[in-house]
Every structure is written in C-alpha cells, then in structure tokens.
Amino acid sequence: MSAGILGVGKFIPERVVTNFDLEKKMDTSDEWIRTRTGIQERRIADEKTNTSDMAFAAAKDAIKNAGIRATDLDMILVATVTPDQPFPSMACMLQDRLGAGHVAAMDISAACSGCIYGMITAKQFIDSGVYKHVLVVGVEKLSKITNWEDRTTAVLFGDAAAAVVLGPVSEGRGIISWELGSDGSGGKNLYQDGPFIKMNGREVFKFAVRQMGESAVHVVEKAGLKKEDIDFLIPHQANIRIMEASRERLGIPEEKMIKSIHKYGNTSSSSIPLALADAVEEGRIKEDDLIVMVGFGGGLTWGALTLRWGR
Ligand code: ACO
C-alpha cells in the first residue's frame, strides 16, 4: 500500500487586507512589501472565527472532495501553532464537530512545516495497513499572534486553513520519497514571545534558502528522479525570494512553481495544502503529475516530499 492524496479542501476568510490597507496603519509601503516578499494581499479572519472553525470548514471540503464520509476517517491530525487553546487539541475538537468515530486525533506543532510532518505521519499508518483514511489539516489564525505595531512581521502573515485526506492509492502513485528534520538551535530566530511572533528575518531567510533547496534536491534524488521529471514544485509560501531560490536550486522553469503568496501571504502550516488546493481547483494538476512539496518553519523544522498525483 502506498499513501496518496484522495482529496483537498480549503477555507479562506472573506476579509481581504491589501498592502495599501497596511500603508494606512503602519510605516510601510506596497512597494516594499511586494518587492521584498511577493505579497500583495492577505486574508484576515474576523473576531468570531477561530482556528477550529477554519479547520472544520477546510476538513469538510477535503472529506467531500475525497468522496468519503467523516465516519470513514481512521485518524485526524491538525498542524497549527495558533490553536484555540493549548488543549483540548484542535484534532479532538474536529473529531467531535465532524462526527467522526472515536479515532486517533492529535495536533502537530512544527510551524510552517506542520502539514508535511502531518502527511508523512499519515503515510506511516497507511503504508503499514493500520489505517485507511487520515485527515491532515493545516490551519492558522496568525492574526491573533501578530503584533500590528511591528512592521517587520505584521506585513508577512495571513489566516487560512487547508486540508488533505490521505489514503491508499494505486501502485506508482502517492508519496514516493520524503525527508523531515529539525534544528532547535535556530529556535531563537522564530518564536512566540508572550502574545506575539518574534523573528530574526535575515537569519530565517538564510536558513530557509539553504534548507528548502537542499531538502527539495534530496527528495528528488531519493525518489530516483531527475529535474525533468518534476511537473510542479509547491514550496512553503513564505517569501517569493526564498521560493525562487528553491526553484532555481532544483533547476526547473518558473511556470512549474505554484505560487499563491501574492494573495494569501504566509499562512504557515496551511500554505502548502492551500497552494495545492488552488492548483487542483484551477485544473492545473493532472493525473500522474510529479509534485515536489517543501517547507520550513519555526523550531526550526523542515520537510519535503515527492508525490505522484492520482488515486
Ligand atoms: N516596511 C518597510 N520597511 C521595512 C519593513 C516594512 N514592513 N520591515 C522592515 N523594514 C525595513 C527595516 O527596518 C530595514 O530598514 P533599515 O535598513 O533602515 O534598518 C529595511 O527595511 C531592510 O530590512 P531587512 O530585514 O534587511 O529586509 P529583508 O530584505 O531581510 O526582508 C524579510 C525582510 C522580508 C522579513 C525577510 O528577511 C524574510 O522574508 N525573512 C524570512 C521570513 C520568513 O519566511 N519567516 C517565516 C516565518 S513562518 C513561521 O514559522 C510562523
């Protein structure tokens, strides 16, 4: 058995906050934000919408698109650094709201790499034949830990949720190779201090450029593939310059990189499945396409995988 993606779903808050809106609130400019990060606008959830509400909406969408019922799930994993509360977990709240059976449910804390960590965890249970359907949700309400007085971080983030249902797929399809890693010594460069995100942007940037490139190359090599085999790269949508660096390291053309940072900003653990959800919705991804996903995040953590699309 090999684990693949059976369905993708997403939830994006209605409220759009553009760079021009931020110009009115803080000492920044659309030009600075666009050229340094590639972000043009982001979605910000309203007061009433919490992380669990976004997770629920994305999960329902993914379950529907996978063509299964919530009662078919064997495990629920939620990647987030902005849960409603430390416990009970978002995964347990989802189990109840979805009406899933009394299945295994837990949250994963790996910041922006969270969804890759979730998918690789799911894969172990599916490959071994223990579980059939695992729901993995990446969700963040980063606006609640954003310091709107700090222009160096406030312009970067957005709120969103995205989800995938993993299950067994036919031979040759699904996740082919993967890599996960961490380096806690870099934790001081990206963390939550009291209520807010703190970041040493330059250090994170250097780490991300190196690690995203290396991990992407590693998983392609591990899968025994060549750069010509890659149909799409879906990097963590943190900064267009970091994303471009990983694309160049892989040596693939621009049109093969999936980008949604301009419309959502950095949505942390939801960014990779969200970019995937849009690409699937737009009909860009076809049966048997070879996709490379790569992410990095607070921890510091990283993760990458190659996947052949289709059931
Ligand atoms: N608007 C205008 N000017 C700004 C802004 C802003 N929003 N923010 C910073 N500046 C200023 C700085 O004060 C600095 O001014 P100075 O030269 O007078 O001191 C100047 O712009 C340059 O600042 P740098 O920090 O050198 O800018 P840099 O080119 O490094 O870009 C950025 C900053 C975009 C944050 C970049 O470092 C980056 O993307 N880092 C990685 C961030 C990231 O991906 N984080 C992941 C977090 S995900 C998670 O796990 C939650």
mmCIF file with all atom_site columns, C-alpha atoms and ligand atoms in Angstrom, residues 27-28 32 36-37 111-112 151-152 155 157 190 199 201-202 204-205 238-239 241-242 266 296-298, ligand 1:
data_model
loop_
_atom_site.group_PDB
_atom_site.id
_atom_site.type_symbol
_atom_site.label_atom_id
_atom_site.label_alt_id
_atom_site.label_comp_id
_atom_site.label_asym_id
_atom_site.label_entity_id
_atom_site.label_seq_id
_atom_site.pdbx_PDB_ins_code
_atom_site.Cartn_x
_atom_site.Cartn_y
_atom_site.Cartn_z
_atom_site.occupancy
_atom_site.B_iso_or_equiv
_atom_site.pdbx_formal_charge
_atom_site.auth_seq_id
_atom_site.auth_comp_id
_atom_site.auth_asym_id
_atom_site.auth_atom_id
_atom_site.pdbx_PDB_model_num
ATOM   1  C CA  . ASP A 1 27  ? 5.111  52.863 8.292  1.00 0.00 ? 27  ASP A CA  1
ATOM   2  C CA  . THR A 1 28  ? 5.347  50.565 5.270  1.00 0.00 ? 28  THR A CA  1
ATOM   3  C CA  . TRP A 1 32  ? 8.479  47.455 -0.026 1.00 0.00 ? 32  TRP A CA  1
ATOM   4  C CA  . ARG A 1 36  ? 10.786 42.059 -0.515 1.00 0.00 ? 36  ARG A CA  1
ATOM   5  C CA  . THR A 1 37  ? 8.162  39.329 -0.124 1.00 0.00 ? 37  THR A CA  1
ATOM   6  C CA  . ALA A 1 111 ? 5.081  25.613 12.498 1.00 0.00 ? 111 ALA A CA  1
ATOM   7  C CA  . CYS A 1 112 ? 5.160  26.068 8.717  1.00 0.00 ? 112 CYS A CA  1
ATOM   8  C CA  . ARG A 1 151 ? 6.028  46.224 10.623 1.00 0.00 ? 151 ARG A CA  1
ATOM   9  C CA  . THR A 1 152 ? 8.837  43.701 10.269 1.00 0.00 ? 152 THR A CA  1
ATOM   10 C CA  . VAL A 1 155 ? 3.060  42.530 6.781  1.00 0.00 ? 155 VAL A CA  1
ATOM   11 C CA  . PHE A 1 157 ? 1.191  36.743 7.636  1.00 0.00 ? 157 PHE A CA  1
ATOM   12 C CA  . LEU A 1 190 ? 11.498 32.480 15.077 1.00 0.00 ? 190 LEU A CA  1
ATOM   13 C CA  . MET A 1 199 ? 11.522 36.825 14.195 1.00 0.00 ? 199 MET A CA  1
ATOM   14 C CA  . GLY A 1 201 ? 14.080 37.797 9.454  1.00 0.00 ? 201 GLY A CA  1
ATOM   15 C CA  . ARG A 1 202 ? 17.597 37.735 7.996  1.00 0.00 ? 202 ARG A CA  1
ATOM   16 C CA  . VAL A 1 204 ? 15.379 32.801 8.939  1.00 0.00 ? 204 VAL A CA  1
ATOM   17 C CA  . PHE A 1 205 ? 15.839 33.894 5.342  1.00 0.00 ? 205 PHE A CA  1
ATOM   18 C CA  . ALA A 1 238 ? 6.835  32.444 2.974  1.00 0.00 ? 238 ALA A CA  1
ATOM   19 C CA  . ASN A 1 239 ? 8.639  34.831 0.683  1.00 0.00 ? 239 ASN A CA  1
ATOM   20 C CA  . ARG A 1 241 ? 12.632 35.221 -2.985 1.00 0.00 ? 241 ARG A CA  1
ATOM   21 C CA  . ILE A 1 242 ? 13.004 32.099 -0.814 1.00 0.00 ? 242 ILE A CA  1
ATOM   22 C CA  . ASN A 1 266 ? 2.442  33.437 4.685  1.00 0.00 ? 266 ASN A CA  1
ATOM   23 C CA  . PHE A 1 296 ? 10.499 25.100 6.597  1.00 0.00 ? 296 PHE A CA  1
ATOM   24 C CA  . GLY A 1 297 ? 9.326  26.748 9.771  1.00 0.00 ? 297 GLY A CA  1
ATOM   25 C CA  . GLY A 1 298 ? 9.782  27.703 13.388 1.00 0.00 ? 298 GLY A CA  1
HETATM 26 N N1  . ACO B 2 .   ? 8.023  48.140 5.520  1.00 0.00 ? 1   ACO B N1  1
HETATM 27 C C1  . ACO B 2 .   ? 9.016  48.994 5.229  1.00 0.00 ? 1   ACO B C1  1
HETATM 28 N N2  . ACO B 2 .   ? 10.275 48.822 5.685  1.00 0.00 ? 1   ACO B N2  1
HETATM 29 C C2  . ACO B 2 .   ? 10.519 47.725 6.433  1.00 0.00 ? 1   ACO B C2  1
HETATM 30 C C3  . ACO B 2 .   ? 9.505  46.816 6.756  1.00 0.00 ? 1   ACO B C3  1
HETATM 31 C C4  . ACO B 2 .   ? 8.225  47.049 6.274  1.00 0.00 ? 1   ACO B C4  1
HETATM 32 N N3  . ACO B 2 .   ? 7.190  46.235 6.517  1.00 0.00 ? 1   ACO B N3  1
HETATM 33 N N4  . ACO B 2 .   ? 10.054 45.842 7.519  1.00 0.00 ? 1   ACO B N4  1
HETATM 34 C C5  . ACO B 2 .   ? 11.348 46.114 7.661  1.00 0.00 ? 1   ACO B C5  1
HETATM 35 N N5  . ACO B 2 .   ? 11.642 47.278 7.016  1.00 0.00 ? 1   ACO B N5  1
HETATM 36 C C6  . ACO B 2 .   ? 12.921 47.956 6.914  1.00 0.00 ? 1   ACO B C6  1
HETATM 37 C C7  . ACO B 2 .   ? 13.888 47.553 8.006  1.00 0.00 ? 1   ACO B C7  1
HETATM 38 O O1  . ACO B 2 .   ? 13.648 48.317 9.166  1.00 0.00 ? 1   ACO B O1  1
HETATM 39 C C8  . ACO B 2 .   ? 15.213 47.846 7.369  1.00 0.00 ? 1   ACO B C8  1
HETATM 40 O O2  . ACO B 2 .   ? 15.484 49.237 7.483  1.00 0.00 ? 1   ACO B O2  1
HETATM 41 P P1  . ACO B 2 .   ? 16.973 49.755 7.815  1.00 0.00 ? 1   ACO B P1  1
HETATM 42 O O3  . ACO B 2 .   ? 17.805 49.244 6.676  1.00 0.00 ? 1   ACO B O3  1
HETATM 43 O O4  . ACO B 2 .   ? 16.765 51.213 7.859  1.00 0.00 ? 1   ACO B O4  1
HETATM 44 O O5  . ACO B 2 .   ? 17.296 49.098 9.112  1.00 0.00 ? 1   ACO B O5  1
HETATM 45 C C9  . ACO B 2 .   ? 14.995 47.532 5.893  1.00 0.00 ? 1   ACO B C9  1
HETATM 46 O O6  . ACO B 2 .   ? 13.572 47.544 5.712  1.00 0.00 ? 1   ACO B O6  1
HETATM 47 C C10 . ACO B 2 .   ? 15.549 46.197 5.446  1.00 0.00 ? 1   ACO B C10 1
HETATM 48 O O7  . ACO B 2 .   ? 15.173 45.204 6.389  1.00 0.00 ? 1   ACO B O7  1
HETATM 49 P P2  . ACO B 2 .   ? 15.679 43.732 6.272  1.00 0.00 ? 1   ACO B P2  1
HETATM 50 O O8  . ACO B 2 .   ? 15.194 42.986 7.463  1.00 0.00 ? 1   ACO B O8  1
HETATM 51 O O9  . ACO B 2 .   ? 17.115 43.704 5.925  1.00 0.00 ? 1   ACO B O9  1
HETATM 52 O O10 . ACO B 2 .   ? 14.866 43.280 4.980  1.00 0.00 ? 1   ACO B O10 1
HETATM 53 P P3  . ACO B 2 .   ? 14.992 41.918 4.231  1.00 0.00 ? 1   ACO B P3  1
HETATM 54 O O11 . ACO B 2 .   ? 15.349 42.173 2.828  1.00 0.00 ? 1   ACO B O11 1
HETATM 55 O O12 . ACO B 2 .   ? 15.781 40.918 5.015  1.00 0.00 ? 1   ACO B O12 1
HETATM 56 O O13 . ACO B 2 .   ? 13.489 41.428 4.235  1.00 0.00 ? 1   ACO B O13 1
HETATM 57 C C11 . ACO B 2 .   ? 12.021 39.900 5.351  1.00 0.00 ? 1   ACO B C11 1
HETATM 58 C C12 . ACO B 2 .   ? 12.828 41.195 5.445  1.00 0.00 ? 1   ACO B C12 1
HETATM 59 C C13 . ACO B 2 .   ? 11.004 40.064 4.240  1.00 0.00 ? 1   ACO B C13 1
HETATM 60 C C14 . ACO B 2 .   ? 11.307 39.674 6.666  1.00 0.00 ? 1   ACO B C14 1
HETATM 61 C C15 . ACO B 2 .   ? 12.982 38.741 5.028  1.00 0.00 ? 1   ACO B C15 1
HETATM 62 O O14 . ACO B 2 .   ? 14.064 38.763 5.911  1.00 0.00 ? 1   ACO B O14 1
HETATM 63 C C16 . ACO B 2 .   ? 12.306 37.421 5.116  1.00 0.00 ? 1   ACO B C16 1
HETATM 64 O O15 . ACO B 2 .   ? 11.439 37.099 4.338  1.00 0.00 ? 1   ACO B O15 1
HETATM 65 N N6  . ACO B 2 .   ? 12.734 36.563 6.057  1.00 0.00 ? 1   ACO B N6  1
HETATM 66 C C17 . ACO B 2 .   ? 12.144 35.266 6.213  1.00 0.00 ? 1   ACO B C17 1
HETATM 67 C C18 . ACO B 2 .   ? 10.843 35.419 6.908  1.00 0.00 ? 1   ACO B C18 1
HETATM 68 C C19 . ACO B 2 .   ? 10.094 34.144 6.955  1.00 0.00 ? 1   ACO B C19 1
HETATM 69 O O16 . ACO B 2 .   ? 9.947  33.473 5.975  1.00 0.00 ? 1   ACO B O16 1
HETATM 70 N N7  . ACO B 2 .   ? 9.629  33.775 8.105  1.00 0.00 ? 1   ACO B N7  1
HETATM 71 C C20 . ACO B 2 .   ? 8.915  32.547 8.224  1.00 0.00 ? 1   ACO B C20 1
HETATM 72 C C21 . ACO B 2 .   ? 8.003  32.697 9.328  1.00 0.00 ? 1   ACO B C21 1
HETATM 73 S S1  . ACO B 2 .   ? 6.924  31.383 9.257  1.00 0.00 ? 1   ACO B S1  1
HETATM 74 C C22 . ACO B 2 .   ? 6.522  30.717 10.740 1.00 0.00 ? 1   ACO B C22 1
HETATM 75 O O17 . ACO B 2 .   ? 7.106  29.731 11.140 1.00 0.00 ? 1   ACO B O17 1
HETATM 76 C C23 . ACO B 2 .   ? 5.375  31.352 11.511 1.00 0.00 ? 1   ACO B C23 1
#
